[in-house]
Amino acid sequence: MIASAKAKWNDLHLFYSHRRYTAPVPESAALEIENLCVNRPNENVLALENISVRVPIGTRLALVGPNGAGKSTLLKTIAGLLPIRSGKLLIYGLPVGACHHRVAYLPQRGEIDWRFPITLRRLVMTGRYVHLGWLRRPSPRDWQIVDQIIARLGLSELAERQIGQLSGGQQQRALLARALAQEADLILLDEPTSAVDAETQAIISRLIAELSRDGKTLVVATHNLERLESDFDSVLYLREGRQVSESALQHTR
Amino acid sequence: MISLNDLIEPFVRFQFMRHSLLAVVMVGTLCATIGVYVVLRRMAFIGDALAHTVLPGIVLAYFNGLSLFLGAVVAGLLTALGIGWLSRRETLREDTAIGIMFTFMFALGILLMSTARSFRDFTHILFGNVLGVTPGDLTLIGVVSLIVLGTLLLFHKEFELTSFDPIHAEVIGLRADRLRYALLILLALTVVTAIQAVGVVLTSAMLVTPAATASLLTNRLPRMMLIAVVVAISAGVIGLYFSYRYNVASGAAIVLACSVLFGLAWLGRTLRRALSGFWARYR
């Protein structure tokens, strides 16, 4: 009886929608997009037109193109932040929003209120919230995961700093730490290396390689064309919301 | 010099002073806690607006012989939902939505009021009187405080996350918009309750000034709430005492005490920064 009451309670979806874990469809790609069209927010103008791309599990796709090409829009659509106008978008064989556990999204830095009174450690912990749901507080294991990831990104000494007191590169690493804390399979990164110091760039590059080795799938919007060959398996070129080309990068990993 | 005995004497001697003390402590705790979100989410204007938009609800309840409090609650909730709806998905900025709802509801209230013969019946509920709170008022404040503070405590991590990063909240399937409505509703309940006991000006001040004071002194959320509550209660006690001792308006005395505490915090922070700069240069 308690179990059925609990199931009903979860079905209310009052604040969290579909927060239960859903298993992936067997043999599906990490990301499968076909003829995807997306409107600009609150406008009936296309921001993305007929995008098609398939990203196998464990590979790394770079999104490349000038500002306003639609890289961020594509990432936001995959993250479930923008509605799809037409076309198909499947994540591990499931529609967007079917399993929030599986997708982590690193936004551009400007989209967060950095003056908010919260420490770096707590910011990273918000990556665990999808596993907690409501009313549950983080367990010692959650804190352990968070502290390990903070150490991996070289931020341990800054863990108790208020997030506004971090440098741009440190803030970027904190956001990446949060995306990792989520333990997602598909990781979306929006310009993770733009306007950051050399140390942060090196750490982020190293992590992208490590994550891919762990079987994670990455989709990364980037301006850094020099590292394309070394950091990615394929590239999607975008211009004015359209796909210019999609190509695999030839290299040995 | 004022001795401790002088300070507690009015509260020991008069029941109405004890009642107002209890009201100020509860309203201060309630307003200061939710006020931290009001300040951090840049909604400072909303407390003031809600305080005025309850007017048509009160007038209609009065005409129909219903509870004025109930009328105020309904009008407050309608305002909260209206603001939330107008500013959803950033169609309008929240402060613009507040401006529209605020003036619309207040004008509606004035219009309705002008059909009545006398304005006097409404002035009490709009301006409140902390020295005249009844045991019934105290119970009401107590119940609303439990509801509001309980909800804030239960959903602390969700309110915190949606306040600084609504995008991440959306990505993990947390409904940031619904939490915003929930916060607006809690705020409407708080404002309506506080107004009845302590009036419009005191409510606005209690929502914003203690939280702003605390935001100068710490950058941890739970600590900020704690400091805000301490500031609100201190200002309440100091203000009540002065209003008794020098026979001045109690609400205004409390607001001024709040402002003085804010000024001290500001001064303290400025001095600390100047001193640390001085040491850094001459060491």
Coordinates of C-alpha atoms in Angstrom, one line a residue:
Chain A
M1 CA 0.0 0.0 0.0
I2 CA 2.8 2.4 0.9
A3 CA 4.5 1.5 -2.5
S4 CA 1.3 2.3 -4.5
A5 CA 0.9 5.6 -2.6
K6 CA 4.5 6.4 -3.3
A7 CA 4.0 5.6 -7.0
K8 CA 0.9 7.9 -7.1
W9 CA 2.9 10.6 -5.4
N10 CA 5.6 10.3 -8.0
D11 CA 3.0 10.4 -10.8
L12 CA 1.8 13.8 -9.6
H13 CA 5.0 15.3 -11.1
L14 CA 4.3 18.5 -9.2
F15 CA 7.7 20.0 -9.6
Y16 CA 9.8 17.3 -11.2
S17 CA 8.6 15.8 -14.5
H18 CA 9.5 12.2 -15.3
R19 CA 12.2 12.0 -12.8
R20 CA 12.4 8.2 -12.8
Y21 CA 15.2 6.5 -14.6
T22 CA 14.2 4.9 -18.0
A23 CA 16.4 2.3 -19.6
P24 CA 17.8 3.1 -23.1
V25 CA 16.5 1.3 -26.3
P26 CA 18.9 -1.5 -27.1
E27 CA 21.3 -0.9 -30.1
S28 CA 20.2 2.7 -30.5
A29 CA 22.7 5.5 -31.1
A30 CA 23.5 8.0 -28.3
L31 CA 21.9 10.7 -30.4
E32 CA 19.8 10.4 -33.6
I33 CA 18.6 13.6 -35.3
E34 CA 16.6 13.6 -38.5
N35 CA 15.4 16.7 -40.4
L36 CA 15.2 18.6 -37.2
C37 CA 13.6 22.1 -37.3
V38 CA 13.5 24.4 -34.3
N39 CA 12.0 27.8 -33.9
R40 CA 13.7 30.8 -32.2
P41 CA 12.3 31.3 -28.7
N42 CA 8.9 33.0 -28.8
E43 CA 9.1 33.6 -32.5
N44 CA 7.8 31.7 -35.5
V45 CA 11.2 32.0 -37.3
L46 CA 13.4 28.9 -37.8
A47 CA 16.6 28.9 -35.8
L48 CA 17.5 25.4 -37.1
E49 CA 16.5 23.9 -40.4
N50 CA 16.7 20.2 -41.5
I51 CA 19.5 19.1 -39.3
S52 CA 20.4 15.4 -39.5
V53 CA 23.2 13.7 -37.6
R54 CA 23.8 10.4 -35.9
V55 CA 26.2 10.2 -32.9
P56 CA 27.2 6.6 -31.9
I57 CA 27.7 5.8 -28.2
G58 CA 31.1 6.7 -26.9
T59 CA 32.0 9.2 -29.7
R60 CA 32.7 12.9 -29.7
L61 CA 30.9 15.3 -32.0
A62 CA 32.1 18.9 -32.5
L63 CA 29.6 21.6 -33.5
V64 CA 31.4 24.3 -35.5
G65 CA 30.3 27.5 -37.1
P66 CA 30.2 31.3 -36.7
N67 CA 28.3 33.0 -34.0
G68 CA 24.5 32.7 -34.5
A69 CA 24.9 29.5 -36.6
G70 CA 22.7 27.6 -34.2
K71 CA 25.2 25.6 -32.2
S72 CA 23.7 26.7 -28.8
T73 CA 20.2 26.3 -30.1
L74 CA 21.0 22.7 -31.1
L75 CA 22.5 21.9 -27.7
K76 CA 19.5 23.5 -25.9
T77 CA 17.1 21.5 -28.0
I78 CA 18.8 18.2 -27.2
A79 CA 18.8 19.3 -23.5
G80 CA 15.0 19.8 -23.7
L81 CA 15.1 23.5 -23.2
L82 CA 13.6 24.4 -26.6
P83 CA 10.6 22.7 -28.2
I84 CA 11.0 20.8 -31.5
R85 CA 9.0 22.1 -34.4
S86 CA 9.4 19.1 -36.7
G87 CA 11.7 16.2 -37.3
K88 CA 13.1 13.5 -35.1
L89 CA 15.4 13.7 -32.1
L90 CA 16.1 10.5 -30.1
I91 CA 18.5 10.2 -27.2
Y92 CA 19.5 6.6 -26.6
G93 CA 16.4 5.7 -28.6
L94 CA 14.1 7.8 -26.4
P95 CA 12.4 11.2 -27.0
V96 CA 13.8 14.3 -25.3
G97 CA 12.8 14.5 -21.6
A98 CA 12.2 10.7 -21.3
C99 CA 15.1 10.3 -19.0
H100 CA 16.7 13.4 -17.4
H101 CA 19.4 11.3 -15.7
R102 CA 21.1 10.6 -19.0
V103 CA 21.7 14.1 -20.4
A104 CA 24.0 16.7 -18.8
Y105 CA 24.3 20.2 -20.2
L106 CA 27.0 22.8 -19.6
P107 CA 25.5 26.2 -20.5
Q108 CA 27.5 29.2 -21.4
R109 CA 28.8 30.9 -18.3
G110 CA 26.6 34.0 -18.6
E111 CA 23.4 32.1 -18.0
I112 CA 23.9 31.7 -14.2
D113 CA 23.5 34.2 -11.4
W114 CA 27.1 34.0 -10.1
R115 CA 26.4 36.4 -7.2
F116 CA 24.0 34.0 -5.6
P117 CA 25.2 33.0 -2.1
I118 CA 26.2 29.4 -2.8
T119 CA 29.6 27.6 -2.6
L120 CA 31.4 25.8 -5.4
R121 CA 30.8 22.5 -3.6
R122 CA 27.1 23.1 -3.4
L123 CA 26.9 24.2 -7.0
V124 CA 28.5 20.9 -8.0
M125 CA 26.1 19.0 -5.8
T126 CA 23.2 20.4 -7.8
G127 CA 24.4 18.0 -10.5
R128 CA 23.2 15.1 -8.1
Y129 CA 19.7 16.5 -7.7
V130 CA 18.3 14.5 -10.6
H131 CA 19.2 11.4 -8.7
L132 CA 17.7 12.7 -5.4
G133 CA 14.3 14.0 -6.5
W134 CA 12.5 16.1 -4.0
L135 CA 12.5 15.9 -0.2
R136 CA 15.7 13.8 -0.2
R137 CA 18.9 15.4 1.0
P138 CA 22.3 14.6 -0.4
S139 CA 23.7 11.4 1.2
P140 CA 27.4 11.0 2.3
R141 CA 27.9 9.1 -1.0
D142 CA 26.7 12.0 -3.0
W143 CA 29.1 14.3 -1.2
Q144 CA 31.9 11.8 -1.8
I145 CA 31.2 11.7 -5.6
V146 CA 31.1 15.5 -5.6
D147 CA 34.4 15.9 -3.7
Q148 CA 36.1 13.4 -6.0
I149 CA 35.1 15.3 -9.1
I150 CA 36.1 18.6 -7.6
A151 CA 39.5 17.1 -6.9
R152 CA 39.7 15.7 -10.5
L153 CA 39.2 19.2 -11.8
G154 CA 41.8 20.8 -9.5
L155 CA 39.3 22.8 -7.5
S156 CA 39.6 21.2 -4.1
E157 CA 41.1 24.3 -2.5
L158 CA 38.3 26.5 -3.8
A159 CA 35.4 24.1 -2.7
E160 CA 34.1 26.5 0.0
R161 CA 34.4 29.7 -2.1
Q162 CA 31.3 31.5 -3.1
I163 CA 30.9 31.0 -6.8
G164 CA 31.2 34.7 -7.7
Q165 CA 34.7 34.7 -6.2
L166 CA 36.0 32.2 -8.8
S167 CA 37.8 33.2 -12.0
G168 CA 36.2 32.6 -15.3
G169 CA 38.2 29.4 -15.9
Q170 CA 37.4 28.2 -12.4
Q171 CA 33.7 28.9 -13.0
Q172 CA 33.9 26.9 -16.2
R173 CA 35.5 24.0 -14.5
A174 CA 32.9 24.2 -11.7
L175 CA 30.1 23.8 -14.3
L176 CA 31.9 20.9 -15.9
A177 CA 32.3 19.3 -12.5
R178 CA 28.5 19.6 -12.0
A179 CA 27.9 18.0 -15.4
L180 CA 30.2 15.1 -14.4
A181 CA 28.5 14.8 -11.0
Q182 CA 25.3 14.0 -12.8
E183 CA 26.9 10.8 -14.1
A184 CA 25.1 11.3 -17.4
D185 CA 25.8 9.3 -20.6
L186 CA 25.3 12.1 -23.1
I187 CA 27.2 15.3 -22.2
L188 CA 26.5 18.6 -24.0
L189 CA 29.1 21.3 -23.6
D190 CA 28.5 24.8 -24.9
E191 CA 31.8 26.5 -25.7
P192 CA 33.6 25.0 -22.7
T193 CA 37.0 26.5 -23.6
S194 CA 36.0 30.0 -24.7
A195 CA 37.7 32.8 -22.8
V196 CA 39.3 30.6 -20.2
D197 CA 43.0 30.3 -19.1
A198 CA 45.4 27.8 -20.5
E199 CA 45.3 25.6 -17.4
T200 CA 41.5 25.2 -17.7
Q201 CA 41.8 24.5 -21.5
A202 CA 44.2 21.7 -20.8
I203 CA 42.1 20.2 -18.1
I204 CA 38.9 20.3 -20.2
S205 CA 40.7 18.8 -23.2
R206 CA 42.1 16.0 -21.0
L207 CA 38.6 15.4 -19.5
I208 CA 36.9 15.2 -22.9
A209 CA 39.4 12.4 -23.9
E210 CA 38.9 10.6 -20.5
L211 CA 35.1 10.8 -20.7
S212 CA 35.1 9.3 -24.2
R213 CA 37.3 6.5 -23.1
D214 CA 34.8 5.8 -20.3
G215 CA 32.1 5.3 -22.9
K216 CA 30.4 8.7 -22.5
T217 CA 29.1 10.5 -25.6
L218 CA 30.0 14.1 -26.1
V219 CA 28.5 16.9 -28.2
V220 CA 30.6 20.1 -27.9
A221 CA 30.1 23.5 -29.4
T222 CA 33.6 24.9 -30.1
H223 CA 35.5 27.8 -31.6
N224 CA 38.8 26.0 -31.1
L225 CA 39.5 24.6 -34.5
E226 CA 43.1 23.7 -33.7
R227 CA 42.1 20.9 -31.4
L228 CA 39.4 19.5 -33.7
E229 CA 41.5 16.6 -34.9
S230 CA 42.8 15.6 -31.6
D231 CA 39.7 16.1 -29.5
F232 CA 36.8 14.8 -31.7
D233 CA 35.6 11.9 -33.8
S234 CA 33.3 13.9 -36.2
V235 CA 32.3 17.5 -36.9
L236 CA 29.0 19.1 -37.8
Y237 CA 29.4 22.5 -39.5
L238 CA 26.5 24.9 -39.1
R239 CA 25.8 28.2 -40.7
E240 CA 22.7 30.3 -40.2
G241 CA 20.8 27.4 -38.8
R242 CA 21.6 25.1 -41.6
Q243 CA 23.9 22.1 -41.8
V244 CA 26.8 22.9 -44.1
S245 CA 28.4 19.4 -43.8
E246 CA 29.0 16.6 -41.5
S247 CA 32.2 14.7 -41.6
A248 CA 34.1 12.1 -39.7
L249 CA 37.6 13.0 -38.7
Q250 CA 40.3 10.5 -39.7
H251 CA 42.6 9.7 -37.0
T252 CA 43.8 6.9 -34.8
R253 CA 42.7 7.1 -31.2
Chain B
M1 CA 21.7 54.9 30.3
I2 CA 18.9 52.4 29.7
S3 CA 19.0 49.4 32.0
L4 CA 17.7 45.9 31.2
N5 CA 14.8 46.4 33.6
D6 CA 13.7 49.6 31.7
L7 CA 13.9 47.5 28.5
I8 CA 11.7 44.7 29.6
E9 CA 9.4 46.8 31.8
P10 CA 6.7 47.6 29.2
F11 CA 6.5 44.0 28.0
V12 CA 6.1 42.7 31.6
R13 CA 3.5 45.4 32.5
F14 CA 1.2 45.4 29.5
Q15 CA -0.5 42.5 27.7
F16 CA -0.8 44.5 24.4
M17 CA 2.9 45.0 24.4
R18 CA 3.5 41.3 24.8
H19 CA 1.1 40.6 22.0
S20 CA 2.7 43.1 19.7
L21 CA 6.1 41.7 20.6
L22 CA 5.0 38.2 19.7
A23 CA 3.5 39.5 16.4
V24 CA 6.7 41.4 15.5
V25 CA 8.8 38.3 16.3
M26 CA 6.7 36.0 14.1
V27 CA 6.1 38.5 11.3
G28 CA 9.9 39.4 11.4
T29 CA 10.9 35.7 11.1
L30 CA 8.4 35.0 8.4
C31 CA 9.1 38.1 6.3
A32 CA 12.9 38.0 6.7
T33 CA 13.2 34.3 5.7
I34 CA 11.2 34.6 2.5
G35 CA 12.6 38.1 2.0
V36 CA 16.0 36.5 1.3
Y37 CA 14.5 35.0 -1.8
V38 CA 12.8 38.3 -2.6
V39 CA 16.1 40.1 -2.5
L40 CA 18.2 37.4 -4.3
R41 CA 15.6 36.9 -7.1
R42 CA 15.3 40.7 -7.5
M43 CA 11.6 40.8 -6.6
A44 CA 11.9 43.6 -4.0
F45 CA 9.1 45.5 -5.8
I46 CA 6.7 42.7 -5.4
G47 CA 6.1 42.9 -1.7
D48 CA 5.1 46.5 -2.1
A49 CA 2.9 45.6 -5.0
L50 CA 1.1 42.8 -3.2
A51 CA 0.5 45.0 -0.3
H52 CA -1.6 47.3 -2.5
T53 CA -3.2 44.7 -4.8
V54 CA -5.1 43.1 -1.9
L55 CA -7.4 46.2 -1.8
P56 CA -10.1 45.1 -4.3
G57 CA -10.4 41.7 -2.4
I58 CA -10.8 43.5 0.9
V59 CA -13.4 45.9 -0.5
L60 CA -15.5 43.1 -2.2
A61 CA -15.3 41.0 0.9
Y62 CA -16.5 43.9 3.0
F63 CA -19.5 44.6 0.6
N64 CA -20.5 41.0 0.8
G65 CA -20.0 40.6 4.5
L66 CA -17.2 38.1 4.1
S67 CA -14.0 37.8 6.0
L68 CA -11.7 40.7 5.0
F69 CA -8.7 38.4 5.4
L70 CA -10.1 35.8 3.0
G71 CA -10.8 38.6 0.5
A72 CA -7.2 39.8 0.8
V73 CA -5.8 36.3 0.4
V74 CA -7.8 35.7 -2.7
A75 CA -6.8 39.0 -4.2
G76 CA -3.1 38.4 -3.2
L77 CA -3.1 34.9 -4.8
L78 CA -4.7 36.3 -8.0
T79 CA -2.0 38.9 -8.2
A80 CA 0.7 36.3 -7.7
L81 CA -0.7 34.1 -10.4
G82 CA -1.3 37.1 -12.7
I83 CA 2.3 38.2 -12.3
G84 CA 3.6 34.7 -12.9
W85 CA 1.4 34.3 -16.0
L86 CA 2.3 37.6 -17.5
S87 CA 6.0 37.1 -17.1
R88 CA 6.1 33.4 -18.0
R89 CA 8.8 32.5 -20.6
E90 CA 10.0 36.0 -20.4
T91 CA 7.2 37.5 -22.5
L92 CA 7.4 40.4 -20.2
R93 CA 10.0 41.2 -17.6
E94 CA 8.9 40.4 -14.1
D95 CA 9.1 44.0 -12.8
T96 CA 6.9 45.1 -15.7
A97 CA 4.3 42.4 -15.0
I98 CA 4.3 43.5 -11.4
G99 CA 3.8 47.1 -12.4
I100 CA 0.8 46.2 -14.5
M101 CA -0.9 44.0 -11.9
F102 CA -0.1 46.4 -9.1
T103 CA -1.7 49.5 -10.7
F104 CA -4.6 47.5 -12.2
M105 CA -5.6 45.9 -8.9
F106 CA -5.1 49.0 -6.8
A107 CA -7.2 51.1 -9.3
L108 CA -9.9 48.5 -9.2
G109 CA -9.9 48.7 -5.4
I110 CA -10.1 52.5 -5.4
L111 CA -12.9 52.4 -7.9
L112 CA -14.9 49.9 -5.8
M113 CA -14.1 51.8 -2.7
S114 CA -15.4 55.1 -4.2
T115 CA -18.8 53.4 -4.5
A116 CA -18.9 53.1 -0.7
R117 CA -19.8 56.0 1.6
S118 CA -16.7 55.8 3.8
F119 CA -13.1 55.0 3.3
R120 CA -12.4 54.6 7.0
D121 CA -13.3 50.9 7.3
F122 CA -10.4 50.0 5.0
T123 CA -7.7 52.1 6.4
H124 CA -7.2 49.8 9.4
I125 CA -6.5 46.7 7.3
L126 CA -4.2 48.6 4.9
F127 CA -2.2 50.3 7.5
G128 CA -2.5 47.9 10.3
N129 CA -1.6 48.5 13.9
V130 CA 1.0 46.4 15.6
L131 CA -0.1 47.6 19.1
G132 CA -3.7 46.4 18.4
V133 CA -3.1 42.8 17.3
T134 CA -5.6 40.4 18.8
P135 CA -5.0 36.8 19.9
G136 CA -6.9 35.7 16.8
D137 CA -4.4 37.6 14.6
L138 CA -1.5 35.9 16.5
T139 CA -3.0 32.5 15.8
L140 CA -3.4 33.3 12.1
I141 CA 0.2 34.6 11.8
G142 CA 1.4 31.5 13.6
V143 CA -0.4 29.1 11.2
V144 CA 0.7 31.0 8.1
S145 CA 4.3 31.1 9.4
L146 CA 4.3 27.3 9.8
I147 CA 2.9 26.8 6.3
V148 CA 5.4 29.2 4.6
L149 CA 8.5 28.3 6.6
G150 CA 7.7 24.6 6.4
T151 CA 7.4 24.7 2.6
L152 CA 10.6 26.8 2.3
L153 CA 12.4 24.2 4.4
L154 CA 11.1 21.1 2.6
F155 CA 11.9 22.5 -0.8
H156 CA 15.0 24.4 0.1
K157 CA 17.3 22.8 -2.5
E158 CA 14.7 23.3 -5.3
F159 CA 14.1 26.9 -4.4
E160 CA 17.8 27.5 -4.1
L161 CA 18.6 25.9 -7.5
T162 CA 15.8 27.6 -9.5
S163 CA 16.9 31.0 -8.0
F164 CA 20.4 31.0 -9.4
D165 CA 20.2 28.5 -12.3
P166 CA 16.7 27.9 -13.7
I167 CA 18.2 26.4 -16.8
H168 CA 19.9 23.5 -15.0
A169 CA 16.6 23.0 -13.2
E170 CA 14.8 22.6 -16.5
V171 CA 17.4 20.3 -17.9
I172 CA 17.0 17.8 -15.0
G173 CA 13.2 18.1 -15.3
L174 CA 12.6 20.4 -12.3
R175 CA 9.7 22.7 -13.1
A176 CA 11.2 26.1 -12.5
D177 CA 8.0 27.9 -13.5
R178 CA 5.9 26.0 -11.0
L179 CA 8.4 26.7 -8.2
R180 CA 8.2 30.3 -9.1
Y181 CA 4.4 30.2 -8.8
A182 CA 4.8 28.4 -5.4
L183 CA 7.1 31.1 -4.2
L184 CA 4.7 33.8 -5.4
I185 CA 1.8 32.1 -3.6
L186 CA 3.9 31.8 -0.3
L187 CA 4.8 35.5 -0.7
A188 CA 1.2 36.5 -1.2
L189 CA 0.2 34.6 2.0
T190 CA 3.0 36.2 3.9
V191 CA 2.2 39.7 2.8
V192 CA -1.5 39.5 3.4
T193 CA -1.0 38.1 6.9
A194 CA 1.7 40.6 7.8
I195 CA -0.3 43.6 6.5
Q196 CA -3.2 42.8 8.7
A197 CA -1.0 42.7 11.7
V198 CA 1.6 45.4 11.0
G199 CA 0.5 47.4 7.9
V200 CA 1.8 48.0 4.4
V201 CA 5.0 49.9 5.1
L202 CA 6.2 47.6 7.8
T203 CA 5.6 44.6 5.7
S204 CA 7.6 45.9 2.7
A205 CA 10.4 46.9 5.1
M206 CA 10.5 43.6 6.8
L207 CA 10.6 41.7 3.5
V208 CA 13.5 43.7 2.0
T209 CA 15.7 45.5 4.6
P210 CA 16.7 42.6 6.9
A211 CA 17.5 40.4 3.9
A212 CA 19.4 43.1 2.2
T213 CA 21.3 43.7 5.5
A214 CA 22.2 40.0 5.7
S215 CA 23.3 40.0 2.1
L216 CA 26.0 42.5 3.0
L217 CA 27.3 40.3 5.8
T218 CA 27.5 36.8 4.4
N219 CA 27.5 34.9 1.1
R220 CA 26.0 31.6 2.4
L221 CA 22.2 31.2 1.9
P222 CA 21.3 29.5 5.3
R223 CA 23.4 32.0 7.2
M224 CA 21.8 34.9 5.3
M225 CA 18.4 33.7 6.3
L226 CA 19.5 33.4 10.0
I227 CA 21.1 36.9 10.0
A228 CA 18.0 38.4 8.3
V229 CA 15.7 36.9 11.0
V230 CA 18.0 38.2 13.8
V231 CA 18.0 41.7 12.2
A232 CA 14.2 41.7 11.8
I233 CA 13.5 40.6 15.4
S234 CA 16.1 43.1 16.8
A235 CA 14.5 45.9 14.8
G236 CA 11.1 44.8 16.0
V237 CA 12.1 44.8 19.7
I238 CA 14.1 48.1 19.4
G239 CA 11.3 49.8 17.5
L240 CA 8.5 48.7 19.9
Y241 CA 10.6 49.8 22.8
F242 CA 11.1 53.3 21.3
S243 CA 7.5 53.7 20.3
Y244 CA 6.5 52.9 23.9
R245 CA 9.1 55.1 25.6
Y246 CA 8.8 58.2 23.4
N247 CA 5.2 57.7 22.4
V248 CA 5.9 57.5 18.6
A249 CA 4.2 55.4 15.9
S250 CA 5.3 51.8 16.4
G251 CA 5.3 50.7 12.7
A252 CA 7.4 53.6 11.7
A253 CA 9.8 53.1 14.7
I254 CA 10.3 49.5 13.6
V255 CA 11.0 50.4 10.0
L256 CA 13.5 53.1 11.1
A257 CA 15.2 50.6 13.4
C258 CA 15.5 48.2 10.3
S259 CA 17.0 51.0 8.2
V260 CA 19.5 51.9 11.0
L261 CA 20.7 48.3 11.2
F262 CA 21.1 48.2 7.5
G263 CA 23.1 51.5 7.7
L264 CA 25.3 50.0 10.3
A265 CA 26.0 46.8 8.3
W266 CA 26.8 49.0 5.3
L267 CA 29.2 51.1 7.3
G268 CA 30.8 48.0 8.8
R269 CA 31.4 46.5 5.4
T270 CA 32.8 49.7 4.0
L271 CA 35.2 50.1 7.0
R272 CA 36.3 46.5 6.8
R273 CA 37.1 46.8 3.1
A274 CA 38.9 50.1 3.6
L275 CA 40.9 48.7 6.5
S276 CA 41.9 45.5 4.6
G277 CA 43.0 47.7 1.7
F278 CA 45.0 49.8 4.1
W279 CA 46.7 46.8 5.6
A280 CA 47.5 45.3 2.2
R281 CA 49.2 48.6 1.1
Y282 CA 51.3 49.2 4.2
R283 CA 52.4 45.7 5.2

